[in-house]
């Protein structure tokens, strides 16, 4: 009996109750293994089904080549019995070895009629003693031919289908210039396009959760009842294949309670889909900037959101085995679950730093106006400190309940950072706090401390900005004294605005055309903030 090679295919979708599901699947496969091993020299195949959690039915088929002894068949299928470690909680799994195979799914996949034919043929008793020897041999030979033919008919479509799917997935992913390791990772994450199409009711408008600059997000439900969020990238979105690949490979390796979990992706022709866990309460901007919903966010909720975002960024910057700079942190990219825990989303523009690298440089500046640090907006220099700048802006938005570019001061509309700095210098910083919070029982001391931390994060000199490790410590320990913040570069006494700063480095034509083009994209977005203007492809002189 040959031990290898072994071909393993898993459905990456997980059951709603993995422990119960895998216990049921393991018991079914173990029972079928015993049946197949004891099937005699003419029949070493068994199939059956069992009920599991969530009204699901698990179907399974195991099979050995007829030449194996009962012991060898049982040994060959032994690896299949431990489905929990072999199949990693997937709702479907296929294991192919030279002398045996196993498969289970949540829908029927085998031909019951052919299996019954095998049962009938092999359950017949031996020929009568009076029958001539040659006639008995002919009958035995006929049975063997029929059994082998049926077995081959069962194996070939399964094996051929698996090879076809693997080849198509590799070909699709190979077009994105991936390494062999990346292609193997992609195979474990790739969903069948038809499955996602069915889960979203053919991308029905009724299932739209929101629309952003890169495409539309749909709610879906897989066959096992699991709810998902599907990001369908538009062809003209500006997020190309490399950004798509970047998001898949980066997020797939990240696991943190304050990051949105990527379940997988799908590719079909020009279609590009990202499949995420479904987050119940959509994005943060839908709450803090909404006249009615922002009343639901008391100080405890907002403080928890600020702390969760800080811990998520700390994980990206220092605690994960990768060092990642997000580059597009903003209110619309923070999702809230049922308990209002924040989860950082949208890693299409994230950058991976190598080894001890803490910063990078690019001519392709991407991000959102008002959240970008000055060194990044003007020179393309990004680092963990540029993420800290975006975090500082976000903190001020959460506490004031107003957008960074449209702070309402009486009848006037001003920018949030300049108003925060103005009130800070005057010693009246509590005036920018959301009236809902000021009227609540929340700790004014905690609110003022968070504003102080936000101002430290938006300082001009990036070396003066705290790391996210320092921010998390500042938020959790009130015994640590905070340094005095310096004035943000964009809002000096001379009115040095972001637009004027960038126009010193780039021609006004380049700058205005980029803003205009990005505004057109932003106007189509109901998920993004009103000032979501994405800068792309700047070319410094």
Coordinates of C-alpha atoms in Angstrom, one line a residue:
X1 CA 0.0 0.0 0.0
X2 CA 1.4 3.4 -1.0
X3 CA 1.5 6.1 1.6
X4 CA 1.6 9.1 -0.7
X5 CA 1.2 11.5 -2.3
X6 CA -1.9 12.8 -0.5
X7 CA -4.2 15.4 -2.0
X8 CA -6.3 17.5 0.5
X9 CA -9.0 20.0 -0.4
X10 CA -10.9 21.9 2.2
X11 CA -14.0 24.2 2.1
X12 CA -12.8 27.2 4.1
X13 CA -16.3 28.1 5.2
X14 CA -16.7 27.1 8.9
X15 CA -19.7 25.7 10.6
X16 CA -21.7 27.8 13.0
X17 CA -20.8 25.4 15.8
X18 CA -17.4 23.9 14.7
X19 CA -16.9 21.6 17.7
X20 CA -20.3 19.9 17.3
X21 CA -20.1 19.7 13.5
X22 CA -16.6 18.2 13.5
X23 CA -17.6 15.6 16.1
X24 CA -20.6 14.5 14.0
X25 CA -18.5 14.4 10.8
X26 CA -15.8 12.4 12.6
X27 CA -18.2 9.9 13.9
X28 CA -19.8 9.4 10.5
X29 CA -16.4 8.9 8.7
X30 CA -15.2 6.5 11.4
X31 CA -18.4 4.4 11.0
X32 CA -18.0 4.4 7.2
X33 CA -14.4 3.4 7.5
X34 CA -15.3 0.3 9.4
X35 CA -18.0 -0.6 6.8
X36 CA -15.6 -0.1 3.8
X37 CA -12.7 -2.1 5.5
X38 CA -15.0 -5.0 6.1
X39 CA -16.6 -4.9 2.7
X40 CA -14.8 -8.0 1.3
X41 CA -12.5 -8.2 -1.7
X42 CA -15.3 -7.0 -4.1
X43 CA -16.6 -4.0 -2.2
X44 CA -14.5 -1.6 -0.2
X45 CA -16.8 1.5 -0.4
X46 CA -19.3 3.0 2.0
X47 CA -21.4 6.1 2.0
X48 CA -24.0 7.6 4.4
X49 CA -25.2 10.7 6.1
X50 CA -26.0 12.1 9.5
X51 CA -27.8 15.0 11.0
X52 CA -25.8 17.8 12.6
X53 CA -26.1 21.2 14.2
X54 CA -28.3 23.9 12.5
X55 CA -30.5 21.3 10.7
X56 CA -27.6 20.4 8.5
X57 CA -27.0 17.0 7.0
X58 CA -23.5 15.7 6.5
X59 CA -22.9 13.4 3.6
X60 CA -19.8 11.3 3.4
X61 CA -18.2 8.6 1.2
X62 CA -15.1 6.5 1.9
X63 CA -13.4 4.1 -0.4
X64 CA -10.4 1.7 -0.8
X65 CA -9.1 -0.1 -3.8
X66 CA -10.4 -3.7 -3.9
X67 CA -6.9 -5.2 -3.6
X68 CA -6.4 -4.0 0.0
X69 CA -6.9 -6.2 3.0
X70 CA -9.3 -5.0 5.7
X71 CA -6.4 -4.0 7.8
X72 CA -4.7 -2.0 5.1
X73 CA -7.9 -0.3 4.1
X74 CA -8.6 0.7 7.7
X75 CA -5.0 2.0 8.0
X76 CA -5.2 3.9 4.8
X77 CA -8.4 5.7 5.9
X78 CA -7.1 6.3 9.5
X79 CA -5.8 9.8 8.6
X80 CA -9.3 10.7 7.4
X81 CA -11.0 9.8 10.7
X82 CA -9.3 12.6 12.5
X83 CA -11.3 15.2 10.5
X84 CA -10.8 17.9 13.1
X85 CA -7.0 18.2 12.5
X86 CA -7.2 17.1 8.8
X87 CA -10.0 19.3 7.7
X88 CA -9.7 22.3 10.1
X89 CA -13.4 22.8 10.9
X90 CA -14.4 23.2 7.3
X91 CA -17.9 22.3 6.2
X92 CA -16.5 20.2 3.3
X93 CA -13.3 18.2 2.9
X94 CA -11.8 15.8 0.3
X95 CA -8.8 13.5 0.9
X96 CA -7.3 11.5 -2.0
X97 CA -4.5 8.9 -1.5
X98 CA -3.2 6.3 -4.0
X99 CA -5.3 3.5 -2.4
X100 CA -8.1 5.2 -0.6
X101 CA -10.2 8.4 -0.5
X102 CA -12.6 10.2 1.7
X103 CA -15.0 13.1 1.2
X104 CA -17.7 14.8 3.2
X105 CA -20.0 17.8 2.4
X106 CA -23.2 19.4 3.6
X107 CA -24.9 18.4 0.4
X108 CA -25.2 15.1 -1.4
X109 CA -22.5 14.5 -4.0
X110 CA -22.5 10.7 -4.7
X111 CA -24.7 8.6 -6.9
X112 CA -26.8 6.4 -4.6
X113 CA -28.1 4.3 -7.4
X114 CA -24.6 3.0 -8.3
X115 CA -23.8 2.4 -4.7
X116 CA -27.0 0.3 -4.4
X117 CA -25.9 -1.7 -7.5
X118 CA -22.6 -2.5 -5.7
X119 CA -24.5 -3.5 -2.6
X120 CA -26.8 -5.9 -4.6
X121 CA -24.0 -7.5 -6.6
X122 CA -21.6 -8.0 -3.7
X123 CA -24.3 -9.2 -1.3
X124 CA -25.2 -12.2 -3.6
X125 CA -24.0 -15.5 -2.2
X126 CA -21.4 -17.8 -3.8
X127 CA -22.5 -19.9 -6.8
X128 CA -24.2 -23.3 -6.2
X129 CA -21.7 -26.3 -5.9
X130 CA -23.3 -27.9 -8.9
X131 CA -22.4 -25.0 -11.2
X132 CA -19.4 -25.7 -13.5
X133 CA -16.1 -24.0 -12.4
X134 CA -15.7 -22.1 -15.6
X135 CA -19.2 -20.6 -15.2
X136 CA -18.5 -19.5 -11.6
X137 CA -15.3 -17.9 -12.6
X138 CA -17.0 -16.0 -15.4
X139 CA -19.6 -14.7 -13.0
X140 CA -16.9 -13.6 -10.5
X141 CA -15.0 -11.9 -13.3
X142 CA -18.2 -10.1 -14.4
X143 CA -18.9 -8.9 -10.8
X144 CA -15.3 -7.6 -10.5
X145 CA -15.5 -5.8 -13.8
X146 CA -18.7 -4.1 -12.8
X147 CA -17.5 -3.1 -9.3
X148 CA -14.2 -1.7 -10.6
X149 CA -16.1 0.2 -13.3
X150 CA -18.5 1.7 -10.7
X151 CA -15.5 2.6 -8.5
X152 CA -13.7 4.3 -11.3
X153 CA -16.8 6.2 -12.3
X154 CA -17.1 7.5 -8.8
X155 CA -13.4 8.4 -8.4
X156 CA -12.6 10.0 -11.8
X157 CA -15.2 12.8 -11.7
X158 CA -14.2 13.7 -8.1
X159 CA -10.5 13.6 -8.8
X160 CA -10.8 15.4 -12.2
X161 CA -13.0 18.1 -10.7
X162 CA -10.5 18.7 -7.9
X163 CA -7.6 19.0 -10.3
X164 CA -9.6 21.3 -12.6
X165 CA -10.5 23.6 -9.7
X166 CA -7.0 23.6 -8.4
X167 CA -5.6 24.4 -11.9
X168 CA -8.1 27.2 -12.5
X169 CA -7.4 28.8 -9.1
X170 CA -3.7 28.6 -9.6
X171 CA -4.0 30.1 -13.1
X172 CA -6.2 33.0 -11.8
X173 CA -3.9 33.8 -8.9
X174 CA -0.7 33.3 -11.0
X175 CA -1.9 36.3 -13.2
X176 CA -1.2 38.5 -10.1
X177 CA 2.5 37.4 -10.2
X178 CA 2.4 35.4 -6.9
X179 CA 5.0 33.2 -5.3
X180 CA 4.3 29.4 -4.9
X181 CA 3.7 30.0 -1.2
X182 CA 1.1 32.8 -1.9
X183 CA -0.6 30.6 -4.5
X184 CA -1.0 27.7 -1.9
X185 CA -2.4 30.2 0.7
X186 CA -4.8 31.5 -1.9
X187 CA -6.1 28.1 -2.7
X188 CA -7.2 27.6 0.9
X189 CA -9.0 30.9 0.9
X190 CA -10.7 30.9 -2.5
X191 CA -14.5 30.6 -2.7
X192 CA -16.4 29.4 -5.7
X193 CA -17.9 32.5 -7.4
X194 CA -21.3 30.8 -7.8
X195 CA -21.4 30.1 -4.1
X196 CA -20.9 33.8 -3.2
X197 CA -23.3 34.9 -6.0
X198 CA -26.0 32.6 -4.5
X199 CA -25.2 33.8 -0.9
X200 CA -25.9 37.4 -1.9
X201 CA -29.0 36.6 -4.1
X202 CA -27.1 37.5 -7.2
X203 CA -25.8 40.7 -5.6
X204 CA -29.3 42.0 -5.0
X205 CA -29.7 45.7 -4.2
X206 CA -31.7 44.6 -1.2
X207 CA -28.5 43.1 0.3
X208 CA -26.3 46.2 -0.2
X209 CA -24.7 47.3 3.1
X210 CA -22.9 50.3 1.6
X211 CA -20.9 51.6 -1.2
X212 CA -17.3 53.0 -1.0
X213 CA -14.7 54.3 -3.4
X214 CA -13.6 50.8 -4.4
X215 CA -16.9 49.1 -4.8
X216 CA -20.1 47.8 -3.1
X217 CA -20.4 45.8 0.1
X218 CA -23.2 43.2 0.2
X219 CA -24.6 41.1 3.0
X220 CA -24.7 37.3 2.3
X221 CA -25.6 34.0 3.9
X222 CA -23.7 30.8 3.1
X223 CA -25.3 27.4 2.8
X224 CA -24.5 26.6 6.4
X225 CA -26.3 29.8 7.6
X226 CA -23.1 31.8 8.3
X227 CA -23.6 35.5 7.6
X228 CA -20.8 37.2 5.5
X229 CA -20.0 40.6 4.1
X230 CA -18.9 40.6 0.5
X231 CA -16.8 43.5 -0.9
X232 CA -17.4 43.5 -4.7
X233 CA -14.7 45.6 -6.3
X234 CA -15.8 47.8 -9.2
X235 CA -13.8 47.5 -12.4
X236 CA -13.2 51.3 -12.5
X237 CA -12.6 51.6 -8.7
X238 CA -8.9 52.4 -8.9
X239 CA -8.1 49.4 -6.7
X240 CA -6.2 47.1 -9.1
X241 CA -5.2 43.5 -9.0
X242 CA -2.1 44.3 -6.9
X243 CA -4.2 46.1 -4.2
X244 CA -6.7 43.1 -4.3
X245 CA -3.9 40.6 -3.8
X246 CA -2.3 42.8 -1.1
X247 CA -5.5 42.9 0.9
X248 CA -6.0 39.1 0.6
X249 CA -2.5 38.1 1.6
X250 CA -2.1 40.7 4.4
X251 CA -5.4 40.3 6.2
X252 CA -5.4 36.5 5.9
X253 CA -2.4 36.4 8.2
X254 CA -3.8 38.7 10.8
X255 CA -5.9 37.6 13.8
X256 CA -7.0 40.2 16.4
X257 CA -10.3 41.0 18.0
X258 CA -10.0 44.6 16.8
X259 CA -9.4 43.7 13.1
X260 CA -12.1 42.5 10.7
X261 CA -11.5 38.9 9.8
X262 CA -11.1 37.9 6.2
X263 CA -12.8 34.6 5.4
X264 CA -11.6 34.4 1.8
X265 CA -12.0 35.8 -1.7
X266 CA -13.3 34.9 -5.1
X267 CA -12.2 35.6 -8.7
X268 CA -14.2 35.1 -11.9
X269 CA -13.2 36.9 -15.1
X270 CA -13.0 40.5 -14.1
X271 CA -14.9 40.0 -10.9
X272 CA -12.9 40.5 -7.6
X273 CA -14.7 39.6 -4.4
X274 CA -13.4 39.8 -0.8
X275 CA -15.4 37.8 1.8
X276 CA -15.3 39.1 5.4
X277 CA -17.1 38.2 8.6
X278 CA -20.4 40.1 8.9
X279 CA -20.2 43.0 11.4
X280 CA -23.6 43.9 12.8
X281 CA -23.5 47.6 13.3
X282 CA -21.7 48.8 10.1
X283 CA -19.2 51.6 10.3
X284 CA -18.3 54.2 13.0
X285 CA -19.1 57.2 10.8
X286 CA -22.7 56.0 10.6
X287 CA -23.0 56.7 14.3
X288 CA -20.8 59.6 15.3
X289 CA -21.8 61.8 12.3
X290 CA -25.5 60.9 12.4
X291 CA -27.8 63.4 14.1
X292 CA -29.8 60.7 15.8
X293 CA -27.5 57.7 16.1
X294 CA -24.7 59.5 17.8
X295 CA -26.9 59.8 20.9
X296 CA -26.5 56.0 21.3
X297 CA -22.8 56.4 21.8
X298 CA -22.3 57.4 25.5
X299 CA -18.8 58.1 26.8
X300 CA -18.2 54.5 27.9
X301 CA -18.9 53.3 24.4
X302 CA -16.7 55.9 22.8
X303 CA -13.9 55.3 25.2
X304 CA -14.0 51.6 24.4
X305 CA -14.0 52.3 20.7
X306 CA -10.9 54.6 21.1
X307 CA -9.1 52.0 23.1
X308 CA -10.0 49.2 20.7
X309 CA -8.7 51.1 17.7
X310 CA -5.4 51.8 19.5
X311 CA -4.9 48.2 20.4
X312 CA -5.7 47.1 16.8
X313 CA -3.1 49.5 15.5
X314 CA -0.6 48.4 18.1
X315 CA -1.1 44.8 16.9
X316 CA -0.5 45.9 13.3
X317 CA 2.6 47.9 14.1
X318 CA 4.4 45.8 16.7
X319 CA 2.6 42.7 18.0
X320 CA 1.8 40.7 14.9
X321 CA 4.5 38.7 13.1
X322 CA 4.1 41.2 10.3
X323 CA 4.7 45.0 10.7
X324 CA 1.9 46.7 8.8
X325 CA 1.1 50.4 8.2
X326 CA -2.6 50.8 7.4
X327 CA -2.4 54.2 5.5
X328 CA -6.1 54.7 5.3
X329 CA -7.4 54.8 8.9
X330 CA -10.7 56.8 9.1
X331 CA -14.2 56.6 10.6
X332 CA -15.7 54.7 7.7
X333 CA -13.0 52.1 8.0
X334 CA -13.9 51.3 11.6
X335 CA -16.7 48.7 11.9
X336 CA -18.7 48.1 15.1
X337 CA -19.9 44.7 16.2
X338 CA -23.1 43.9 18.2
X339 CA -21.3 45.0 21.4
X340 CA -19.9 48.1 19.9
X341 CA -16.4 46.7 19.8
X342 CA -14.4 48.4 17.0
X343 CA -12.8 46.5 14.1
X344 CA -10.3 48.0 11.7
X345 CA -11.2 47.3 8.1
X346 CA -10.1 47.9 4.5
X347 CA -6.4 46.9 4.1
X348 CA -6.2 47.6 0.3
X349 CA -3.8 50.4 0.8
X350 CA -1.8 48.8 3.7
X351 CA 1.9 48.4 3.4
X352 CA 4.1 45.6 4.8
X353 CA 7.4 46.7 6.4
X354 CA 10.3 44.2 6.2
X355 CA 12.1 43.1 9.4
X356 CA 13.0 46.2 11.6
X357 CA 11.9 48.7 8.9
X358 CA 9.6 51.4 10.5
X359 CA 8.9 53.6 7.5
X360 CA 8.8 53.8 3.7
X361 CA 8.5 56.1 0.8
X362 CA 6.2 56.1 -2.2
X363 CA 5.3 58.2 -5.2
X364 CA 1.8 56.8 -5.1
X365 CA 0.1 58.6 -2.3
X366 CA -3.2 57.1 -1.3
X367 CA -5.4 58.0 1.7
X368 CA -8.1 60.4 2.8
X369 CA -7.9 64.2 3.0
X370 CA -7.8 65.3 6.6
X371 CA -6.5 62.0 7.9
X372 CA -3.1 62.1 6.1
X373 CA 0.0 63.2 8.0
X374 CA 2.0 66.1 6.5
X375 CA 5.1 64.1 5.7
X376 CA 3.0 61.6 3.8
X377 CA 0.7 64.0 2.0
X378 CA 3.7 66.2 0.8
X379 CA 6.5 63.8 0.4
X380 CA 5.1 60.3 0.3
X381 CA 6.9 59.3 3.5
X382 CA 4.8 56.8 5.6
X383 CA 5.5 55.2 8.9
X384 CA 3.8 54.0 12.0
X385 CA 3.7 57.7 13.0
X386 CA 1.5 58.5 9.9
X387 CA -1.0 56.0 11.2
X388 CA -0.7 57.7 14.6
X389 CA -1.6 61.0 13.0
X390 CA -4.8 59.4 11.5
X391 CA -5.6 58.0 14.9
X392 CA -5.3 61.4 16.5
X393 CA -7.8 62.9 14.0
X394 CA -10.1 60.0 14.5
X395 CA -10.0 60.5 18.3
X396 CA -11.0 64.1 18.0
X397 CA -13.9 63.2 15.7
X398 CA -15.2 60.6 18.1
X399 CA -15.1 63.0 21.1
X400 CA -16.6 66.0 19.2
X401 CA -19.0 64.0 17.0
X402 CA -18.0 66.2 14.0
X403 CA -16.1 65.6 10.8
X404 CA -12.5 66.8 10.7
X405 CA -13.1 69.2 7.8
X406 CA -16.5 70.6 8.9
X407 CA -16.5 71.5 12.6
X408 CA -19.5 73.7 13.3
X409 CA -18.6 76.7 15.5
X410 CA -21.9 78.6 15.8
X411 CA -22.8 79.7 12.3
X412 CA -19.3 79.1 11.0
X413 CA -17.8 75.9 9.5
X414 CA -14.1 75.4 10.4
X415 CA -11.7 72.6 10.4
X416 CA -11.6 70.4 13.5
X417 CA -7.8 70.5 14.2
X418 CA -7.5 74.3 14.1
X419 CA -10.5 74.7 16.4
X420 CA -9.1 72.1 18.8
X421 CA -5.8 73.9 18.9
X422 CA -7.5 77.3 19.3
X423 CA -9.5 76.0 22.3
X424 CA -6.5 74.2 23.7
X425 CA -4.5 77.5 23.7
X426 CA -7.4 79.4 25.3
X427 CA -7.8 76.8 28.0
X428 CA -11.4 76.1 27.0
X429 CA -10.9 72.7 25.2
X430 CA -14.1 71.3 26.8
X431 CA -16.0 73.5 24.4
X432 CA -15.4 71.1 21.5
X433 CA -16.8 68.1 23.3
X434 CA -20.0 66.7 21.9
X435 CA -22.9 68.2 23.8
X436 CA -24.3 64.7 24.3
X437 CA -21.2 63.8 26.3
X438 CA -21.0 67.0 28.2
X439 CA -24.6 66.4 29.4
X440 CA -23.9 62.8 30.4
X441 CA -22.4 61.4 33.5
X442 CA -19.1 60.5 31.7
X443 CA -15.8 61.6 33.2
X444 CA -14.8 65.0 31.9
X445 CA -11.2 64.2 33.0
X446 CA -11.1 61.2 30.8
X447 CA -12.5 63.1 27.8
X448 CA -10.0 65.9 28.2
X449 CA -7.1 63.3 28.5
X450 CA -8.2 61.7 25.3
X451 CA -8.3 65.1 23.5
X452 CA -4.8 65.7 24.8
X453 CA -3.6 62.3 23.4
X454 CA -5.3 63.2 20.1
X455 CA -3.4 66.5 19.9
X456 CA -0.1 64.7 20.6
X457 CA -0.8 62.3 17.7
X458 CA -1.4 65.2 15.2
X459 CA 1.8 67.1 15.9
X460 CA 3.9 68.3 12.9
X461 CA 7.1 66.6 13.9
X462 CA 6.6 62.9 13.5
X463 CA 9.3 62.1 16.2
X464 CA 7.1 64.0 18.7
X465 CA 4.1 61.8 18.0
X466 CA 3.7 58.9 20.4
X467 CA 3.8 55.3 19.2
X468 CA 0.7 53.2 19.5
X469 CA 2.3 51.4 22.4
X470 CA 2.6 54.7 24.3
X471 CA -1.0 55.6 23.3
X472 CA -2.3 52.4 24.8
X473 CA -0.4 53.0 27.9
X474 CA -1.6 56.6 28.2
X475 CA -5.2 55.4 27.8
X476 CA -4.9 52.7 30.4
X477 CA -2.9 54.5 33.1
X478 CA -3.8 57.9 34.4
X479 CA -0.7 58.2 36.5
X480 CA 1.4 58.9 33.4
X481 CA 1.8 62.6 32.8
X482 CA 1.4 63.7 29.2
X483 CA 3.7 66.1 27.4
X484 CA 2.5 69.4 26.1
X485 CA 1.5 69.1 22.4
X486 CA 2.9 71.4 19.7
X487 CA 0.8 73.1 17.0
X488 CA -0.1 71.0 14.0
X489 CA 1.7 72.2 10.8
X490 CA -1.5 72.5 8.7
X491 CA -3.0 75.1 11.0
X492 CA -0.4 77.7 12.0
X493 CA -1.2 81.3 12.8
X494 CA -0.5 82.1 9.1
X495 CA -3.3 79.8 8.0
X496 CA -0.9 77.2 6.5
X497 CA -3.5 74.7 5.2
X498 CA -3.0 71.3 3.7
X499 CA -3.9 72.5 0.3
X500 CA -1.2 75.2 0.4
X501 CA 1.3 72.8 1.8
X502 CA 0.8 70.3 -1.0
X503 CA 0.8 72.9 -3.7
X504 CA 4.4 73.8 -2.7
X505 CA 5.5 70.4 -3.7
X506 CA 3.1 69.6 -6.6
X507 CA 1.8 71.8 -9.3
X508 CA -1.6 73.3 -8.7
X509 CA -2.9 71.6 -11.8
X510 CA -1.9 68.2 -10.6
X511 CA -3.3 68.9 -7.2
X512 CA -6.7 70.3 -8.3
X513 CA -7.2 67.6 -10.9
X514 CA -6.5 64.9 -8.3
X515 CA -8.9 66.4 -5.8
X516 CA -11.6 66.8 -8.4
X517 CA -11.3 63.3 -9.6
X518 CA -11.3 61.9 -6.1
X519 CA -14.3 64.0 -5.1
X520 CA -16.2 62.4 -7.9
X521 CA -15.5 59.0 -6.5
X522 CA -16.3 60.1 -3.0
X523 CA -19.7 61.5 -4.0
X524 CA -20.7 58.0 -5.0
X525 CA -19.8 56.7 -1.5
X526 CA -22.4 56.5 1.2
X527 CA -20.0 54.7 3.5
X528 CA -17.3 57.3 3.4
X529 CA -17.0 60.6 5.2
X530 CA -17.9 63.7 3.1
X531 CA -14.3 64.6 2.9
X532 CA -13.1 61.2 1.6
X533 CA -10.9 62.3 -1.3
X534 CA -8.3 59.7 -2.3
X535 CA -5.0 61.0 -3.5
X536 CA -3.4 58.8 -6.2
X537 CA -0.4 58.9 -8.5
X538 CA 1.3 62.2 -7.4
X539 CA 4.5 62.9 -9.3
X540 CA 6.8 65.3 -7.4
X541 CA 8.9 67.7 -9.4

